Structures are given as C-alpha cells and as structure tokens.
Short mmCIF file of C-alpha atoms in Angstrom, two decimals:
data_model
loop_
_atom_site.label_atom_id
_atom_site.label_comp_id
_atom_site.label_asym_id
_atom_site.label_seq_id
_atom_site.Cartn_x
_atom_site.Cartn_y
_atom_site.Cartn_z
CA UNK A 34 -0.13 0.05 -0.33
CA UNK A 35 1.00 3.22 -0.46
CA UNK A 36 2.15 5.59 2.30
CA UNK A 37 0.58 9.05 1.71
CA UNK A 38 0.94 12.30 3.45
CA UNK A 39 -0.38 15.75 2.39
CA UNK A 40 -0.06 18.76 4.83
CA UNK A 41 -1.57 21.80 3.68
CA UNK A 42 -0.42 25.01 5.79
CA UNK A 43 -1.79 28.11 5.29
CA UNK A 44 -0.53 31.83 5.98
CA UNK A 45 -2.28 35.00 6.50
CA UNK A 46 -0.95 36.16 2.86
CA UNK A 47 -0.94 33.61 0.76
CA UNK A 48 -1.02 29.45 0.87
CA UNK A 49 1.92 27.42 1.00
CA UNK A 50 1.56 23.85 0.59
CA UNK A 51 4.15 21.13 1.96
CA UNK A 52 3.57 17.71 0.30
CA UNK A 53 5.21 14.86 1.87
CA UNK A 54 4.87 11.47 -0.16
CA UNK A 55 6.85 8.01 1.46
CA UNK A 56 6.36 5.95 -1.59
CA UNK A 57 3.98 6.71 -4.42
CA UNK A 58 3.93 9.80 -5.93
CA UNK A 59 2.11 8.27 -9.31
CA UNK A 60 -0.66 7.71 -6.80
CA UNK A 61 -0.43 10.94 -5.41
CA UNK A 62 -0.55 12.94 -8.82
CA UNK A 63 -3.23 10.08 -10.35
CA UNK A 64 -5.35 11.60 -7.48
CA UNK A 65 -4.66 15.50 -7.00
CA UNK A 66 -3.96 16.64 -10.35
CA UNK A 67 -7.41 15.79 -12.15
CA UNK A 68 -8.99 17.65 -9.04
CA UNK A 69 -7.07 20.94 -9.48
CA UNK A 70 -7.90 20.84 -13.38
CA UNK A 71 -11.05 20.97 -11.93
CA UNK A 72 -10.41 23.77 -9.78
CA UNK A 73 -8.75 25.52 -12.45
CA UNK A 74 -12.19 26.00 -14.12
CA UNK A 75 -13.82 27.46 -11.03
CA UNK A 76 -15.67 31.02 -11.00
CA UNK A 77 -13.03 32.22 -8.36
CA UNK A 78 -9.96 33.93 -9.40
CA UNK A 79 -8.07 33.15 -6.29
CA UNK A 80 -9.05 29.17 -6.44
CA UNK A 81 -7.99 29.21 -10.29
CA UNK A 82 -4.49 30.82 -9.26
CA UNK A 83 -4.03 28.56 -6.17
CA UNK A 84 -4.69 25.14 -8.42
CA UNK A 85 -2.05 26.80 -11.08
CA UNK A 86 0.33 27.06 -7.96
CA UNK A 87 -0.25 23.65 -6.16
CA UNK A 88 0.37 22.06 -9.92
CA UNK A 89 3.74 24.14 -10.42
CA UNK A 90 4.63 22.87 -6.84
CA UNK A 91 4.09 19.34 -7.83
CA UNK A 92 6.57 20.03 -10.43
CA UNK A 93 9.09 21.09 -8.26
CA UNK A 94 8.66 18.61 -5.26
CA UNK A 95 6.96 15.78 -6.29
CA UNK A 96 7.78 14.69 -9.96
CA UNK A 97 9.39 15.96 -13.43
CA UNK A 98 7.57 18.58 -15.24
CA UNK A 99 6.94 16.37 -17.52
CA UNK A 100 5.65 13.37 -15.93
CA UNK A 101 2.80 16.11 -14.46
CA UNK A 102 2.22 17.40 -17.82
CA UNK A 103 1.63 13.48 -19.04
CA UNK A 104 -1.01 13.61 -16.14
CA UNK A 105 -2.36 17.10 -17.11
CA UNK A 106 -2.95 16.11 -20.98
CA UNK A 107 -6.75 15.10 -20.66
CA UNK A 108 -7.21 18.34 -19.20
CA UNK A 109 -6.87 20.14 -22.58
CA UNK A 110 -10.45 18.40 -23.54
CA UNK A 111 -11.96 19.28 -20.38
CA UNK A 112 -15.45 20.32 -20.57
CA UNK A 113 -15.24 23.56 -18.98
CA UNK A 114 -13.80 26.17 -21.15
CA UNK A 115 -11.84 27.83 -17.93
CA UNK A 116 -9.77 24.40 -16.97
CA UNK A 117 -8.72 23.83 -20.47
CA UNK A 118 -7.82 28.08 -20.38
CA UNK A 119 -6.04 27.37 -17.25
CA UNK A 120 -4.13 24.35 -18.78
CA UNK A 121 -2.81 26.51 -21.32
CA UNK A 122 -1.86 29.37 -18.83
CA UNK A 123 -0.38 26.39 -16.73
CA UNK A 124 2.05 25.35 -19.70
CA UNK A 125 3.14 29.13 -20.43
CA UNK A 126 3.95 29.42 -16.58
CA UNK A 127 5.56 25.96 -16.62
CA UNK A 128 7.47 27.05 -19.94
CA UNK A 129 8.19 30.40 -17.97
CA UNK A 130 9.91 28.76 -14.99
CA UNK A 131 11.54 25.53 -16.64
CA UNK A 132 11.88 26.33 -20.43
CA UNK A 133 11.32 23.93 -22.58
CA UNK A 134 14.19 21.68 -22.22
CA UNK A 135 12.36 19.05 -19.73
CA UNK A 136 9.18 19.10 -21.55
CA UNK A 137 8.28 16.78 -24.74
CA UNK A 138 6.68 19.52 -26.99
CA UNK A 139 5.78 17.18 -29.46
CA UNK A 140 3.46 15.27 -27.10
CA UNK A 141 1.94 18.99 -25.84
CA UNK A 142 1.62 20.96 -29.63
CA UNK A 143 -1.27 18.33 -30.79
CA UNK A 144 -3.37 18.98 -27.61
CA UNK A 145 -2.86 22.75 -28.44
CA UNK A 146 -3.67 22.71 -31.80
CA UNK A 147 -6.79 20.82 -30.64
CA UNK A 148 -7.59 23.53 -28.64
CA UNK A 149 -7.48 26.35 -32.07
CA UNK A 150 -11.24 24.69 -33.12
CA UNK A 151 -12.47 25.25 -29.44
CA UNK A 152 -16.15 26.36 -30.07
CA UNK A 153 -15.76 28.52 -26.71
CA UNK A 154 -13.54 31.76 -27.85
CA UNK A 155 -12.63 32.76 -24.45
#
C-alpha cells in the first residue's frame, strides 16, 4: 500500500503547501491532478490561481515537469472552458519557470492545436 501524507499550511498572505510522499508519487498525482484541473475551471480567480500554484509546486517537489504534464494532458479536453484555459496558462507558467528543455513539446503541441478549433472563444 502506498503511504501518502499531505499537509496544507495556510498563512495570512498566501497559501503554501508542503507535500510529503513516502512511497508513491504517481498515485498522489493521479488523485490530485484531476481535482486541480477541475479547480482551474472555478468561477473564483483565487481558486484558479491557487490550483495553478499547486500544480507548479508538484513539478518542483513531487515529479518532473513532463511527468506532471503527462497526467495533465486530459485537461486540454476538459468540458469546462476555464479549465482548458487554465491548462494553457499552466503550460505558459511551466515554460516560464523551466523552459522547453524538460518538456517533450511534441506530445503537447497536438493538444494545443486541437484548442484552435475550440467552440468557446474565451
């Protein structure tokens, strides 16, 4: 069984997250990332921003950026347009933070291209 221990610490100014994983980061990411993609579609800016922060923190503390992106790929086809937009903003933030080198852009570009035909222009 996978040992999983998550601690969420909140300060007055901004939330910080400390994630401690004893054995199974892939299970953690498989459970948490879909929920974060859903939160990228939330109606509140603060919730969307915090979700993006947690996703980027996962890349920093839990797994490589590309591994996290492999789990995020379904978000490009999410039913909520804000979630799809949030995924694109996360990709932009990932590229700003890590550059293109740790990402396999050939796996991401087809998903971006599919968004050019998105029926929701937002």
